[in-house]
Coordinates of C-alpha atoms in Angstrom, one line a residue:
X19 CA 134.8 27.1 160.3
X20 CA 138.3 27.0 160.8
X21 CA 141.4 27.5 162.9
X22 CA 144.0 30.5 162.4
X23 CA 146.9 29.5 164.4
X24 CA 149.8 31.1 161.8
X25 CA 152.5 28.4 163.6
X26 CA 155.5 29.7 162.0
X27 CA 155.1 33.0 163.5
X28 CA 154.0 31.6 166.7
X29 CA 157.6 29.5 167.0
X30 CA 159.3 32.1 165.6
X31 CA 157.6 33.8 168.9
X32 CA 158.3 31.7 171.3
X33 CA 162.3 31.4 170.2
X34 CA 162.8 35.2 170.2
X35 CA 160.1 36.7 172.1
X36 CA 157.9 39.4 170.1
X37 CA 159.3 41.9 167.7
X38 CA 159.9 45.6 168.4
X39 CA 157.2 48.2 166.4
X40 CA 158.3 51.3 165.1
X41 CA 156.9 53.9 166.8
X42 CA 155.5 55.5 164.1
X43 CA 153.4 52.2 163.4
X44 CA 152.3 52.1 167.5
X45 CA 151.5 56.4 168.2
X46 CA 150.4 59.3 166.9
X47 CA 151.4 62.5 167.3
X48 CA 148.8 64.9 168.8
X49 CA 147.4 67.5 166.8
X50 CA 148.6 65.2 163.3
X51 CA 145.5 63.5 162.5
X52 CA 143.3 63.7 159.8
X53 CA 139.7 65.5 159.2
X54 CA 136.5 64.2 157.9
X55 CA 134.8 65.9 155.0
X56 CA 131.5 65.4 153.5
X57 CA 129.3 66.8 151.0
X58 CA 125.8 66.2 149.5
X59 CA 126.1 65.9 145.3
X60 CA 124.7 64.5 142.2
X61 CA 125.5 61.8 140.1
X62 CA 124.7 61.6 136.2
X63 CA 124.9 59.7 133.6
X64 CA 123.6 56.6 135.1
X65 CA 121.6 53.7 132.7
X66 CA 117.9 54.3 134.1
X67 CA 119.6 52.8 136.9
X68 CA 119.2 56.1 139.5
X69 CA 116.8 57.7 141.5
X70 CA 113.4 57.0 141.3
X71 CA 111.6 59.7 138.6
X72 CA 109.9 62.6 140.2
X73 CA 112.0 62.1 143.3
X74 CA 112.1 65.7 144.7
X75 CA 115.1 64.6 147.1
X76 CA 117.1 64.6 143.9
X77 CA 114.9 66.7 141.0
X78 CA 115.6 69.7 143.4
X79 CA 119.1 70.2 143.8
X80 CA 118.9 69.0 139.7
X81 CA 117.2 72.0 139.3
X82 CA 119.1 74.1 141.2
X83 CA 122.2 73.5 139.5
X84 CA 120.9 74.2 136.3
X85 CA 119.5 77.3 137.7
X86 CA 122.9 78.2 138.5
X87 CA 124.0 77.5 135.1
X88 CA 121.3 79.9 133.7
X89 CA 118.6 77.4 132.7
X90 CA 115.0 77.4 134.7
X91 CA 113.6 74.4 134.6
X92 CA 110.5 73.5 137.4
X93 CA 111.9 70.5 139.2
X94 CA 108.5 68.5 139.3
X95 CA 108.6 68.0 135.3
X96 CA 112.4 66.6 135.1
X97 CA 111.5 62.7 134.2
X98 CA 114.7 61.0 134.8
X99 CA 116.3 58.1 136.1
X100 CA 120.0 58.8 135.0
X101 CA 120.7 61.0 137.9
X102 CA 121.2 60.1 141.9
X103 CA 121.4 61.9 145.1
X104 CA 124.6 61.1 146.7
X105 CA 126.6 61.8 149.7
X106 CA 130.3 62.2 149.2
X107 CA 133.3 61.7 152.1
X108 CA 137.0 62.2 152.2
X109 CA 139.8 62.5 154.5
X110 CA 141.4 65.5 154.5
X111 CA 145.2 64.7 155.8
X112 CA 147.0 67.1 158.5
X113 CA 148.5 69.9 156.9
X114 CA 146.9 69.2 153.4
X115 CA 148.1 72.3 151.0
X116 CA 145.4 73.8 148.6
X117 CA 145.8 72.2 144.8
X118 CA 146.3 68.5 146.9
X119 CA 144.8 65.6 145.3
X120 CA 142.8 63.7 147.9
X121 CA 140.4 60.3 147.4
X122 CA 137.1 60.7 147.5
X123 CA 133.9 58.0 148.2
X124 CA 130.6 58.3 147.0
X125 CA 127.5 56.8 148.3
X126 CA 124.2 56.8 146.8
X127 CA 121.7 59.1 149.3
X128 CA 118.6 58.0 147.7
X129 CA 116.8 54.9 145.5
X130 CA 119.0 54.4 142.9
X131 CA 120.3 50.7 142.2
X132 CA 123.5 51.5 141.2
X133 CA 126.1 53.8 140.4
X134 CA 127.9 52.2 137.9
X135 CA 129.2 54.4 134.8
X136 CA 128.4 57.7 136.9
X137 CA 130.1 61.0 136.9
X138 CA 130.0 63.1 140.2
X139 CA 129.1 66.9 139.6
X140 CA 131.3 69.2 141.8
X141 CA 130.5 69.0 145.5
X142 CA 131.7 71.4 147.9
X143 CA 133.3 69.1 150.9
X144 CA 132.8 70.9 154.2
X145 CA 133.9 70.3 157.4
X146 CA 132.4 70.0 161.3
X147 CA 132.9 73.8 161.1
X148 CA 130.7 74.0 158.0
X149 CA 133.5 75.2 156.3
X150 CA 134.6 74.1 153.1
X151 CA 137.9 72.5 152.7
X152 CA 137.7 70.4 149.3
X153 CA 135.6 70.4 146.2
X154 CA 135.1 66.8 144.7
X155 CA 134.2 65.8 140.7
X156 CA 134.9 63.3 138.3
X157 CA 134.1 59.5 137.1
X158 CA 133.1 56.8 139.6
X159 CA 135.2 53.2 139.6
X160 CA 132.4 50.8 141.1
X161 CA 134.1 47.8 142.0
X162 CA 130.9 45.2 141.1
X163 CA 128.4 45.1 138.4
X164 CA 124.7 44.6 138.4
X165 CA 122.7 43.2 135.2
X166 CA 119.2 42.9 135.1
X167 CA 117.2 41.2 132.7
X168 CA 113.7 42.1 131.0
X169 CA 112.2 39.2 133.0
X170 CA 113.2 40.6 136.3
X171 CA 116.3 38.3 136.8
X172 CA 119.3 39.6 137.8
X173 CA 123.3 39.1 139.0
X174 CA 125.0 41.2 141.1
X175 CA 128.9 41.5 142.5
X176 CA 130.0 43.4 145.3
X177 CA 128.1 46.7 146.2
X178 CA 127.3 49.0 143.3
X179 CA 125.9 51.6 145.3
X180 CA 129.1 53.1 146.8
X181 CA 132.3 54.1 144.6
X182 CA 135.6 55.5 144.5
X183 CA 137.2 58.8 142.7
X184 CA 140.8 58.5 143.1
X185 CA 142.8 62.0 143.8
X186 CA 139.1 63.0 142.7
X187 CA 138.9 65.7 145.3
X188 CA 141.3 68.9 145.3
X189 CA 141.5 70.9 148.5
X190 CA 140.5 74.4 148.6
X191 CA 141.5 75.2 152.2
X192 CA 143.8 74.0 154.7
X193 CA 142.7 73.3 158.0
X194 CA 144.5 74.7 161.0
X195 CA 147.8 73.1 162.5
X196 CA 150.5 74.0 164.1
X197 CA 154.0 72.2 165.0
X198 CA 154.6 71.6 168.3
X199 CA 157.1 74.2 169.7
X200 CA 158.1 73.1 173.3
X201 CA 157.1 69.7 173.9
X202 CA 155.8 66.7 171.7
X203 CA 153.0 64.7 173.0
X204 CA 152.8 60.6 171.7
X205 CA 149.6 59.2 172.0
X206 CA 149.4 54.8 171.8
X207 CA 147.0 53.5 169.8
X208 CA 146.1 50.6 172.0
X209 CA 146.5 52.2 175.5
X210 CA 149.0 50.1 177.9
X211 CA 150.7 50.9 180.8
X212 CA 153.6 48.1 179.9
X213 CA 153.9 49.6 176.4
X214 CA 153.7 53.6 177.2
X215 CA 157.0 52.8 179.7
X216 CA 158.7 50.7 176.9
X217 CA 157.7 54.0 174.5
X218 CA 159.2 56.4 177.3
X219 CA 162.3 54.3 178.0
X220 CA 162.9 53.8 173.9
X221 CA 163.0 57.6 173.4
X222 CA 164.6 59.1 176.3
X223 CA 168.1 58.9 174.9
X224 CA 167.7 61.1 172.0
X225 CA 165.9 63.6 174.0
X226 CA 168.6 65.9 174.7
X227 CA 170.4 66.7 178.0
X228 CA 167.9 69.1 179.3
X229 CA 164.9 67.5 177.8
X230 CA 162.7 65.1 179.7
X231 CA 160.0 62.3 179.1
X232 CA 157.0 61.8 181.0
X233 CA 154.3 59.3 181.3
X234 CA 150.8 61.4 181.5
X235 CA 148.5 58.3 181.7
X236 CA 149.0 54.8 179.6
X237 CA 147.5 56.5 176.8
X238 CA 149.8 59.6 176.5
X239 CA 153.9 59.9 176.2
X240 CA 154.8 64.1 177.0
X241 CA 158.4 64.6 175.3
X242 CA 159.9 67.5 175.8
X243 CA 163.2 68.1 174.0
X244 CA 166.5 69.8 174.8
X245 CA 167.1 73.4 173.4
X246 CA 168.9 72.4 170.9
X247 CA 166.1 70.3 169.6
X248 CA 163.2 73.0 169.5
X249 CA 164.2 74.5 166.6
X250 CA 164.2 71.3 164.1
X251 CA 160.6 69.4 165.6
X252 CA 159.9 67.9 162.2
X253 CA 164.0 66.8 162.2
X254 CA 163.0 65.6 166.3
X255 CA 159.5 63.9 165.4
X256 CA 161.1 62.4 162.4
X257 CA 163.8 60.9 164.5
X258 CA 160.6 59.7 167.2
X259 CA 159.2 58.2 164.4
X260 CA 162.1 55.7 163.7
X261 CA 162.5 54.7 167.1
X262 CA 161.4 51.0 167.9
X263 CA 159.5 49.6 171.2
X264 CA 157.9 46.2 171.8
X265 CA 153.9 46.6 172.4
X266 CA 153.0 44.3 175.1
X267 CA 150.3 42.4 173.7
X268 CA 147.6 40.8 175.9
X269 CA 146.6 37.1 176.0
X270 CA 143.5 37.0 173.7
X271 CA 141.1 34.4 171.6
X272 CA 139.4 36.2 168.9
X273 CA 136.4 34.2 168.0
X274 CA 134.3 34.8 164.8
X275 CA 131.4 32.9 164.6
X276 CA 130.0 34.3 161.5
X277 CA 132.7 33.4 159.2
X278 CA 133.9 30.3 161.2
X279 CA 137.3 32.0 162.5
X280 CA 139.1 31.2 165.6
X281 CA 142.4 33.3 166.1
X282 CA 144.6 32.6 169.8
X283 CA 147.6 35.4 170.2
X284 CA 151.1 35.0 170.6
X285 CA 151.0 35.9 174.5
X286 CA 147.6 33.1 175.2
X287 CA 148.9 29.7 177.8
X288 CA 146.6 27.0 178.9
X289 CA 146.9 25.3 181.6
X290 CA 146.4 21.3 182.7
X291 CA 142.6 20.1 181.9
X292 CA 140.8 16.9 180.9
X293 CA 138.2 17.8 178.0
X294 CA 134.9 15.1 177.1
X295 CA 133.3 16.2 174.5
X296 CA 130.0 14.5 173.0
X297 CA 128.2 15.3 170.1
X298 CA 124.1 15.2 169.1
X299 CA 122.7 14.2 165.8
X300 CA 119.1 15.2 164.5
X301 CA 118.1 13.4 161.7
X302 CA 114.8 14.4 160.4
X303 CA 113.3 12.3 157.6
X304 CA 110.0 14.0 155.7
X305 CA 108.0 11.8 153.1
X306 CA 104.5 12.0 151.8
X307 CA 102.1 8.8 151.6
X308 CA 98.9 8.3 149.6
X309 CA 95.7 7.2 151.2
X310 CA 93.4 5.7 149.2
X311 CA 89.6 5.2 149.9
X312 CA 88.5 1.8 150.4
X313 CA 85.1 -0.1 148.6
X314 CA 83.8 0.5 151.9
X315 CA 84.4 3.9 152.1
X316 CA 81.0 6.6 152.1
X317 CA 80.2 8.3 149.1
X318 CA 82.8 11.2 148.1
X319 CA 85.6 10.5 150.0
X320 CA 88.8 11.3 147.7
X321 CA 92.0 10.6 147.8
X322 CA 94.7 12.4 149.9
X323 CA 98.2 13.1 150.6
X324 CA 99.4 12.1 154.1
X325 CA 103.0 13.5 155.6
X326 CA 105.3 11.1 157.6
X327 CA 107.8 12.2 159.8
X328 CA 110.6 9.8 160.8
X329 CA 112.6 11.2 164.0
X330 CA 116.2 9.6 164.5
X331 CA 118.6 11.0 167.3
X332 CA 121.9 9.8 168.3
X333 CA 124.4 10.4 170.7
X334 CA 128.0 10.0 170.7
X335 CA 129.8 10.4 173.7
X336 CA 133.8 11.0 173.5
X337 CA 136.4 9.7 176.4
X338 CA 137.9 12.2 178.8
X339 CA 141.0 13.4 177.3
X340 CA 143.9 15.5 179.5
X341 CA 145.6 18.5 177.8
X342 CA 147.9 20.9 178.4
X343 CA 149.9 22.6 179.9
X344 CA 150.8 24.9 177.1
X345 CA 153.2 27.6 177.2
X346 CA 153.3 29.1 173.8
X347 CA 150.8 29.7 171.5
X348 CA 152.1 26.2 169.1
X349 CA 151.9 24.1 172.0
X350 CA 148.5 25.4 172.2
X351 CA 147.9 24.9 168.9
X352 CA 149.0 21.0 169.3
X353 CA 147.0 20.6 172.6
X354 CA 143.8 21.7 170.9
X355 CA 144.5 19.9 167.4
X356 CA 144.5 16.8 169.7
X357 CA 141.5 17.1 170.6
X358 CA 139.9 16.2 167.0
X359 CA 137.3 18.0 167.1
X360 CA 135.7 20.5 164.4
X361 CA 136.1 24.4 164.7
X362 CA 132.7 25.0 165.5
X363 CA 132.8 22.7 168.9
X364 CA 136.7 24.2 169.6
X365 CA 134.6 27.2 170.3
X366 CA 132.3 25.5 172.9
X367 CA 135.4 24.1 174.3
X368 CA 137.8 27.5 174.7
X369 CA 134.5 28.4 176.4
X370 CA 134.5 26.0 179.1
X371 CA 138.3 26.3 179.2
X372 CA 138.0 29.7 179.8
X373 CA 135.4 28.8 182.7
X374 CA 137.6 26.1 184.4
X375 CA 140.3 28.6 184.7
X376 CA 142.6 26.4 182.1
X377 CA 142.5 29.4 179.3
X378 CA 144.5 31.9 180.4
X379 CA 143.3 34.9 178.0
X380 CA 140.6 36.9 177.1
X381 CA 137.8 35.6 175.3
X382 CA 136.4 38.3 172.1
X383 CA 133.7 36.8 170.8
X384 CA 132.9 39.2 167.4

């Protein structure tokens, strides 16, 4: 476990006071996002590494396809394991043109091990409307390997079950947008009130002198530009997009316990506390003792094996130590380093801080 602190950018903080975000990196504009896609295909030329054989998930749509190709084939005699049911996903980006190249992932749908060496068949990529939008085929790049011996032993890297076709879809159909004609409405990726007025305040100069900016809800910026403005909205976004605000961020720990992380944020302060920690050690000791039988034992007793368990427990107790106060998130940093204790006890600590009242942010535990 360890401590994520990133001092230099916390002093560089706490001399200047946090940076201003493009608003382009902070909003989006409503009606510009992009649309999921999906699609059910087959992958082939796998090494006896795909479905199971006589899996009629996958032996089916085989069999269709070739059907469609002009050969008839009965699905319950195809024998194969070099072909896999898949499901295939894409985004496809606002106001994607047909002909665009868009990235496609493929996931396996079905038994097979991996995907490794696999060539997706066209798949039709549909939409919520069940409309299709995209049509996907081509190589997969598998970013792992799997290799499996004749004794059952194997390695494996990474996930070979889910891989990548880059620009490996082409859409076929664009889905319906429209620019905005009278007003242009901003919506903040991590709702604020404190941030949506910075937004507002940053772009009502270039507004126009009969356009206006309003604040819907903390969420959602309504800009409505000057007559002069309405005719050029991708000139006007563009110019949006450019402008700068500072995100107010709030006071947060981020703890995560899984991979031993602990990160505070730039706006966290602690306040004056005295901190005694102690620390309990189990050690458990197994060994194994032979008992012999005696001359006076009876007739067939045998030799056995006897466990021992040796139980040792200690204590250690830590004097009361006084931190804080801390105003920025390095004198944090310094306050908790003092303590000297390891990552995995800081978190039982910033716990009881948090209950005392001393920690003032919020605690995400992940």
């Amino acid at each position: 476990m360890r401590l994520v602190l990133a001092t230099a950018f916390a002093l560089s903080l706490a001399a200047s006071g946090a940076r201003a975000a493009r608003l382009k990196d902070i909003v989006d504009v409503e009606g510009f996002r992009p649309n999921q896609l999906v699609g059910v295909g087959l992958v082939v030329g796998l090494s006896q590494t795909g479905d199971d054989m006589g899996s009629l998930s996958t032996m089916q749509p085989l069999a269709t396809l070739m059907r469609h190709l002009g050969v008839v084939i009965d699905p319950t005699v195809i024998r194969t394991r070099d072909t896999a049911l898949v499901m295939v996903t894409a985004d496809l980006p606002p106001f994607g043109r047909p002909g665009m190249a868009i990235d496609v992932t493929v996931s396996a749908a079905g038994t097979a091990r991996s995907l490794q060496g696999g060539t997706l068949l066209a798949t039709a990529l549909k939409g919520a409307d069940r409309q299709t939008y995209a049509l996907a085929q081509g190589p997969l790049t598998v970013g792992g390997y799997e290799i499996t011996g004749f004794s059952g032993s194997s390695s494996r890297k990474n996930q070979v079950t889910v891989g990548r076709i880059p620009s490996g879809g082409r859409v076929e159909r664009e889905a319906p947008a429209e620019l905005p004609k009278e007003e242009v409405v901003l919506l903040l990726r991590d709702p604020d009130f404190t941030t949506a007025a910075r937004v507002a305040q940053a772009v009502a100069p270039v507004v126009g002198d009969d356009g206006s900016v309003k604040l819907r809800n903390p969420a959602t910026v309504v800009v409505t530009p000057g007559s002069s403005l309405r005719g050029k909205m991708v000139e006007f976004i563009a110019t949006l997009e450019s402008l700068e605000a500072t995100p107010d961020v709030p006071a947060r720990v981020v703890i995560d316990e899984r991979s031993g992380t602990v990160v505070v944020g730039a706006s966290v302060t602690l306040g004056a506390a005295a901190v005694a920690h102690g620390g309990l050690t189990v050690d458990v000791r197994e060994k194994q003792e032979v008992s012999q039988p005696n001359q006076f034992a009876p007739p067939g007793a045998q030799t056995v094996v006897v466990p021992q368990t040796q139980v040792k427990i200690e204590e250690k107790g830590g004097p009361m130590q006084a931190i804080g106060p801390a105003t920025t998130v390095a004198d944090v940093a310094a306050a908790l380093n003092a303590l000297g204790v390891k990552p995995r006890e800081l978190v039982t600590i910033l716990q009881a801080l948090k209950a005392a009242g001393a920690l003032h942010a919020e605690l995400q535990v992940l």
